[in-house]
Amino acid sequence: FAKEALRDLVIEGKLVRVCRGLYMLPETSVDEYEVCQLKIPKGIFSYDSALYLHKLSNRVPQMIHMTISYDYKVTGIRDKNANIVFHYVSPDILALGKSTVNTSFGAQVISYDPERTILDIIKD
């Protein structure tokens, strides 16, 4: 029953489907960082995205950078229109420098802290 009700609300224009299982009101803006975090809960924002989230860059990144463990399988995201770049690391170091930060819309997401971000940029 719930699927049909959601479908009807989308058809009527009362809801907008953002992605599978995620809907929003038509008059609201999409927080891409929050959506990415919901789609990839084990991902951590890194590189340019982390700099932007920590307000160390005033340039909005063209691509969203996320770091994930190399043994984590990301499904349903790898289409040609996705604007996400994945960086893979060992599970042993994935959580080093992990912090919580607010997006410009006020949602809490997981990002690397400024120190880890700068080290990753220098390393690459």
Coordinates of N, CA, C and O in Angstrom, one line a residue:
F1 N 0.8 -1.2 0.0 CA 0.0 0.0 0.0 C 0.9 1.3 0.0 O 0.6 2.2 -0.7
A2 N 1.9 1.3 0.8 CA 2.8 2.5 0.9 C 3.4 2.9 -0.4 O 3.5 4.0 -0.8
K3 N 3.8 1.8 -1.2 CA 4.4 2.1 -2.5 C 3.5 2.8 -3.4 O 3.9 3.8 -4.1
E4 N 2.3 2.4 -3.5 CA 1.2 3.0 -4.3 C 0.9 4.4 -3.9 O 0.8 5.3 -4.7
A5 N 0.9 4.6 -2.6 CA 0.6 6.0 -2.1 C 1.7 6.9 -2.4 O 1.5 8.1 -2.8
L6 N 3.0 6.5 -2.3 CA 4.1 7.3 -2.7 C 4.1 7.6 -4.2 O 4.3 8.8 -4.6
R7 N 3.8 6.6 -5.0 CA 3.8 6.8 -6.4 C 2.7 7.8 -6.8 O 2.9 8.7 -7.6
D8 N 1.5 7.7 -6.2 CA 0.5 8.7 -6.4 C 0.8 10.1 -6.0 O 0.5 11.0 -6.8
L9 N 1.5 10.2 -4.9 CA 1.9 11.6 -4.5 C 3.0 12.2 -5.4 O 3.0 13.4 -5.7
V10 N 3.8 11.3 -6.0 CA 4.8 11.8 -7.0 C 4.1 12.2 -8.2 O 4.4 13.3 -8.8
I11 N 3.2 11.4 -8.7 CA 2.4 11.7 -9.9 C 1.6 13.0 -9.8 O 1.5 13.8 -10.7
E12 N 1.1 13.2 -8.6 CA 0.3 14.4 -8.3 C 1.2 15.7 -8.1 O 0.7 16.8 -8.0
G13 N 2.5 15.5 -8.0 CA 3.4 16.6 -7.8 C 3.5 17.0 -6.3 O 4.1 18.1 -6.1
K14 N 3.0 16.3 -5.4 CA 3.1 16.6 -4.0 C 4.4 16.2 -3.4 O 4.8 16.6 -2.3
L15 N 5.1 15.2 -4.0 CA 6.4 14.7 -3.6 C 7.3 14.6 -4.8 O 6.8 14.4 -5.9
V16 N 8.6 14.7 -4.6 CA 9.6 14.5 -5.6 C 10.5 13.3 -5.2 O 11.0 13.3 -4.0
R17 N 10.7 12.4 -6.1 CA 11.6 11.2 -5.7 C 13.0 11.6 -6.0 O 13.4 12.0 -7.1
V18 N 13.8 11.7 -4.9 CA 15.3 12.0 -5.0 C 16.1 10.8 -5.5 O 16.9 10.9 -6.4
C19 N 15.8 9.7 -4.8 CA 16.5 8.4 -5.2 C 15.6 7.3 -4.5 O 14.6 7.6 -3.9
R20 N 16.0 6.1 -4.7 CA 15.3 5.0 -4.1 C 15.1 5.1 -2.6 O 16.1 5.3 -1.9
G21 N 13.8 5.2 -2.2 CA 13.5 5.3 -0.8 C 13.7 6.7 -0.2 O 13.5 6.9 1.0
L22 N 13.9 7.7 -1.0 CA 14.1 9.1 -0.5 C 13.3 10.0 -1.3 O 13.4 10.2 -2.5
Y23 N 12.4 10.7 -0.6 CA 11.5 11.7 -1.2 C 11.5 13.0 -0.5 O 12.0 13.1 0.6
M24 N 11.2 14.1 -1.2 CA 11.2 15.4 -0.6 C 10.0 16.2 -1.1 O 9.4 15.8 -2.1
L25 N 9.7 17.3 -0.5 CA 8.7 18.2 -0.9 C 9.2 19.0 -2.1 O 10.4 19.3 -2.2
P26 N 8.3 19.3 -3.1 CA 8.8 20.0 -4.3 C 9.4 21.4 -4.1 O 10.3 21.8 -4.8
E27 N 9.0 22.0 -3.0 CA 9.5 23.4 -2.8 C 10.8 23.4 -2.0 O 11.4 24.5 -1.8
T28 N 11.4 22.3 -1.7 CA 12.7 22.2 -0.9 C 13.8 21.9 -1.9 O 13.6 21.4 -3.0
S29 N 15.0 22.3 -1.5 CA 16.2 22.1 -2.3 C 16.9 20.8 -1.8 O 16.8 20.5 -0.6
V30 N 17.5 20.1 -2.7 CA 18.2 18.9 -2.4 C 19.6 19.2 -1.8 O 20.4 20.0 -2.3
D31 N 19.9 18.6 -0.7 CA 21.3 18.7 -0.1 C 22.0 17.5 -0.6 O 21.9 16.3 -0.1
E32 N 22.9 17.7 -1.6 CA 23.6 16.6 -2.3 C 24.4 15.8 -1.3 O 24.6 14.6 -1.4
Y33 N 25.0 16.5 -0.3 CA 25.9 15.8 0.6 C 25.1 14.9 1.5 O 25.5 13.8 1.8
E34 N 23.9 15.4 2.0 CA 23.1 14.5 2.8 C 22.6 13.3 2.0 O 22.6 12.2 2.5
V35 N 22.2 13.5 0.8 CA 21.7 12.4 -0.1 C 22.8 11.4 -0.3 O 22.6 10.2 -0.2
C36 N 24.1 11.9 -0.6 CA 25.2 11.0 -0.7 C 25.5 10.2 0.6 O 25.7 9.0 0.5
Q37 N 25.4 10.8 1.7 CA 25.6 10.1 3.0 C 24.5 9.1 3.2 O 24.8 8.0 3.7
L38 N 23.3 9.4 2.8 CA 22.2 8.4 3.0 C 22.4 7.2 2.1 O 22.2 6.1 2.4
K39 N 22.9 7.5 0.8 CA 23.1 6.4 -0.1 C 24.3 5.6 0.2 O 24.3 4.4 0.0
I40 N 25.3 6.2 0.8 CA 26.6 5.5 1.1 C 26.9 5.8 2.5 O 27.8 6.6 2.8
P41 N 26.3 5.1 3.5 CA 26.5 5.5 4.9 C 27.9 5.2 5.4 O 28.3 5.8 6.4
K42 N 28.6 4.3 4.8 CA 30.0 4.0 5.2 C 31.0 4.9 4.6 O 32.2 4.8 4.8
G43 N 30.6 5.8 3.7 CA 31.5 6.7 3.0 C 31.8 7.9 3.9 O 31.0 8.4 4.7
I44 N 33.0 8.5 3.6 CA 33.4 9.7 4.4 C 33.8 10.7 3.4 O 34.6 10.5 2.5
F45 N 33.3 11.9 3.5 CA 33.6 13.0 2.6 C 35.1 13.4 2.7 O 35.6 13.5 3.9
S46 N 35.8 13.6 1.6 CA 37.2 13.8 1.7 C 37.6 14.8 0.6 O 36.8 15.2 -0.2
Y47 N 38.9 15.1 0.5 CA 39.5 16.0 -0.5 C 38.7 17.3 -0.6 O 38.5 17.9 0.4
D48 N 38.4 17.7 -1.8 CA 37.8 19.0 -2.0 C 36.4 19.1 -1.2 O 36.1 20.2 -0.7
S49 N 35.7 18.0 -1.2 CA 34.4 18.0 -0.5 C 34.6 18.3 1.0 O 33.8 19.1 1.6
A50 N 35.6 17.7 1.6 CA 35.9 17.9 3.1 C 36.3 19.4 3.3 O 35.9 20.0 4.3
L51 N 37.2 19.9 2.4 CA 37.6 21.3 2.5 C 36.4 22.2 2.5 O 36.3 23.2 3.3
Y52 N 35.5 22.0 1.6 CA 34.3 22.8 1.4 C 33.4 22.7 2.7 O 32.9 23.7 3.2
L53 N 33.2 21.5 3.2 CA 32.3 21.3 4.3 C 32.9 21.9 5.6 O 32.2 22.4 6.4
H54 N 34.3 22.0 5.7 CA 34.9 22.6 6.8 C 35.1 24.1 6.6 O 35.8 24.8 7.4
K55 N 34.6 24.6 5.5 CA 34.7 26.1 5.2 C 36.1 26.5 5.0 O 36.5 27.6 5.3
L56 N 37.0 25.6 4.5 CA 38.3 25.9 4.1 C 38.5 26.2 2.6 O 39.6 26.5 2.2
S57 N 37.4 26.2 1.9 CA 37.4 26.5 0.5 C 36.0 27.2 0.3 O 35.0 26.7 0.7
N58 N 36.0 28.2 -0.5 CA 34.7 28.9 -0.8 C 34.2 28.4 -2.2 O 33.2 28.9 -2.7
R59 N 34.9 27.5 -2.8 CA 34.6 27.0 -4.2 C 33.8 25.7 -4.0 O 34.2 24.8 -3.3
V60 N 32.6 25.7 -4.5 CA 31.8 24.5 -4.5 C 32.4 23.4 -5.4 O 32.5 23.7 -6.6
P61 N 32.7 22.2 -4.9 CA 33.4 21.2 -5.7 C 32.5 20.8 -6.9 O 31.3 20.6 -6.7
Q62 N 33.1 20.6 -8.0 CA 32.3 20.1 -9.2 C 31.9 18.6 -9.0 O 30.9 18.2 -9.4
M63 N 32.8 17.9 -8.3 CA 32.6 16.5 -8.0 C 32.6 16.3 -6.5 O 33.4 16.9 -5.8
I64 N 31.8 15.3 -6.0 CA 31.8 15.0 -4.6 C 32.8 13.9 -4.4 O 32.8 12.9 -5.1
H65 N 33.7 14.1 -3.5 CA 34.8 13.1 -3.2 C 34.4 12.3 -1.9 O 34.1 13.0 -0.8
M66 N 34.4 11.0 -2.0 CA 34.1 10.2 -0.8 C 35.2 9.1 -0.7 O 35.6 8.6 -1.7
T67 N 35.6 8.8 0.5 CA 36.6 7.8 0.7 C 35.8 6.6 1.4 O 35.0 6.8 2.3
I68 N 36.1 5.4 0.9 CA 35.5 4.2 1.4 C 36.5 3.1 1.5 O 37.6 3.2 0.9
S69 N 36.2 2.1 2.3 CA 37.1 1.0 2.4 C 37.1 0.2 1.1 O 36.1 0.1 0.4
Y70 N 38.3 -0.3 0.7 CA 38.4 -1.0 -0.5 C 37.6 -2.3 -0.6 O 37.3 -2.8 -1.6
D71 N 37.1 -2.8 0.6 CA 36.3 -4.0 0.6 C 34.8 -3.7 0.7 O 34.0 -4.6 0.8
Y72 N 34.4 -2.4 0.6 CA 33.0 -2.0 0.7 C 32.5 -1.9 -0.7 O 33.0 -1.2 -1.6
K73 N 31.4 -2.6 -1.0 CA 30.8 -2.6 -2.3 C 29.7 -1.5 -2.4 O 28.8 -1.5 -1.7
V74 N 29.9 -0.6 -3.3 CA 29.0 0.5 -3.6 C 28.1 0.0 -4.7 O 28.6 -0.3 -5.8
T75 N 26.8 0.0 -4.5 CA 25.9 -0.4 -5.6 C 24.9 0.7 -6.0 O 24.6 1.5 -5.1
G76 N 24.5 0.7 -7.2 CA 23.5 1.6 -7.7 C 23.9 3.1 -7.8 O 23.1 3.9 -8.0
I77 N 25.2 3.3 -7.7 CA 25.7 4.7 -7.7 C 26.6 5.0 -8.9 O 26.8 6.1 -9.4
R78 N 27.1 4.0 -9.5 CA 28.1 4.1 -10.6 C 27.6 4.4 -12.0 O 28.1 3.8 -12.9
D79 N 26.5 5.2 -12.1 CA 26.1 5.5 -13.4 C 26.9 6.7 -14.0 O 27.6 7.3 -13.2
K80 N 26.8 6.9 -15.3 CA 27.6 7.9 -15.9 C 27.2 9.3 -15.5 O 28.0 10.2 -15.7
N81 N 26.1 9.5 -14.9 CA 25.6 10.8 -14.4 C 26.0 11.1 -13.0 O 25.8 12.2 -12.5
A82 N 26.5 10.1 -12.3 CA 26.8 10.3 -10.9 C 28.1 11.3 -10.8 O 29.0 11.1 -11.5
N83 N 28.0 12.2 -9.9 CA 29.1 13.2 -9.7 C 29.9 12.9 -8.5 O 30.3 13.7 -7.8
I84 N 30.2 11.6 -8.3 CA 30.9 11.1 -7.1 C 32.2 10.5 -7.5 O 32.2 9.6 -8.4
V85 N 33.3 10.9 -6.9 CA 34.6 10.2 -7.1 C 34.9 9.5 -5.8 O 34.8 10.0 -4.7
F86 N 35.2 8.2 -6.0 CA 35.5 7.3 -4.8 C 37.0 7.2 -4.7 O 37.7 7.0 -5.7
H87 N 37.5 7.2 -3.4 CA 38.9 7.0 -3.1 C 38.8 5.8 -2.2 O 38.0 5.7 -1.2
Y88 N 39.7 4.8 -2.4 CA 39.7 3.6 -1.6 C 40.9 3.5 -0.7 O 42.0 3.8 -1.2
V89 N 40.7 3.1 0.5 CA 41.7 2.9 1.5 C 41.5 1.6 2.3 O 40.5 1.0 2.2
S90 N 42.6 1.3 3.0 CA 42.5 0.1 3.9 C 41.5 0.3 5.0 O 41.4 1.4 5.5
P91 N 40.8 -0.7 5.4 CA 39.8 -0.5 6.5 C 40.5 -0.1 7.8 O 39.9 0.6 8.6
D92 N 41.8 -0.4 7.9 CA 42.6 0.0 9.1 C 42.7 1.5 9.3 O 42.8 2.0 10.4
I93 N 42.8 2.2 8.2 CA 43.0 3.7 8.3 C 41.7 4.5 7.9 O 41.8 5.7 7.9
L94 N 40.7 3.8 7.5 CA 39.5 4.6 7.1 C 39.0 5.6 8.1 O 38.6 6.7 7.8
A95 N 38.9 5.2 9.4 CA 38.3 6.0 10.4 C 39.3 7.1 11.0 O 38.9 8.0 11.7
L96 N 40.6 7.1 10.6 CA 41.5 8.1 11.1 C 41.1 9.5 10.6 O 41.0 9.7 9.4
G97 N 40.9 10.4 11.5 CA 40.5 11.8 11.2 C 39.1 11.9 10.9 O 38.6 13.0 10.4
K98 N 38.2 11.0 11.2 CA 36.8 11.0 10.9 C 36.1 12.0 11.9 O 36.4 12.0 13.1
S99 N 35.3 12.9 11.3 CA 34.6 13.9 12.1 C 33.2 14.1 11.6 O 32.9 13.8 10.5
T100 N 32.4 14.8 12.4 CA 31.0 15.1 12.0 C 31.0 16.6 11.7 O 31.5 17.4 12.4
V101 N 30.4 17.0 10.6 CA 30.3 18.4 10.2 C 28.9 18.6 9.6 O 28.2 17.7 9.1
N102 N 28.5 19.9 9.7 CA 27.2 20.3 9.1 C 27.3 20.8 7.7 O 28.3 21.5 7.4
T103 N 26.4 20.4 6.8 CA 26.3 20.9 5.5 C 25.8 22.3 5.5 O 25.3 22.8 6.6
S104 N 25.8 23.0 4.4 CA 25.2 24.3 4.3 C 23.7 24.3 4.5 O 23.1 25.3 4.9
F105 N 23.1 23.2 4.4 CA 21.6 23.0 4.7 C 21.4 22.6 6.1 O 20.2 22.5 6.6
G106 N 22.4 22.4 6.9 CA 22.3 22.0 8.3 C 22.3 20.5 8.6 O 22.1 20.2 9.8
A107 N 22.4 19.7 7.6 CA 22.4 18.2 7.9 C 23.8 17.8 8.4 O 24.8 18.4 8.0
Q108 N 23.8 16.9 9.3 CA 25.1 16.3 9.8 C 25.6 15.2 8.9 O 24.8 14.3 8.6
V109 N 26.8 15.3 8.4 CA 27.4 14.3 7.6 C 28.8 13.9 8.2 O 29.4 14.7 9.0
I110 N 29.4 12.8 7.7 CA 30.7 12.4 8.1 C 31.7 12.9 7.1 O 31.6 12.6 5.9
S111 N 32.8 13.5 7.6 CA 33.8 14.0 6.8 C 35.2 13.8 7.5 O 35.2 13.6 8.7
Y112 N 36.2 13.9 6.8 CA 37.5 13.9 7.4 C 37.8 15.3 8.0 O 37.4 16.3 7.4
D113 N 38.5 15.3 9.1 CA 38.9 16.6 9.7 C 39.9 17.3 8.8 O 40.5 16.7 7.9
P114 N 40.1 18.6 9.0 CA 41.0 19.4 8.1 C 42.4 18.8 8.0 O 43.0 18.8 7.0
E115 N 43.0 18.3 9.1 CA 44.3 17.7 9.1 C 44.4 16.5 8.2 O 45.3 16.4 7.4
R116 N 43.5 15.6 8.3 CA 43.5 14.4 7.5 C 43.3 14.8 6.0 O 43.9 14.2 5.1
T117 N 42.4 15.7 5.8 CA 42.1 16.2 4.4 C 43.4 16.7 3.8 O 43.7 16.4 2.6
I118 N 44.1 17.6 4.5 CA 45.3 18.2 3.9 C 46.4 17.2 3.6 O 47.0 17.1 2.6
L119 N 46.5 16.2 4.6 CA 47.5 15.1 4.4 C 47.1 14.3 3.2 O 48.0 13.9 2.4
D120 N 45.8 14.0 3.0 CA 45.4 13.2 1.8 C 45.7 13.9 0.5 O 46.2 13.3 -0.5
I121 N 45.5 15.2 0.5 CA 45.7 16.0 -0.7 C 47.2 16.1 -1.0 O 47.6 15.9 -2.2
I122 N 48.0 16.2 0.0 CA 49.5 16.3 -0.2 C 50.0 14.9 -0.7 O 50.8 14.8 -1.6
K123 N 49.4 13.8 -0.1 CA 49.8 12.5 -0.4 C 49.6 12.2 -1.9 O 50.4 11.5 -2.6
D124 N 48.4 12.6 -2.4 CA 48.1 12.4 -3.8 C 48.7 13.4 -4.7 O 48.6 13.3 -5.9

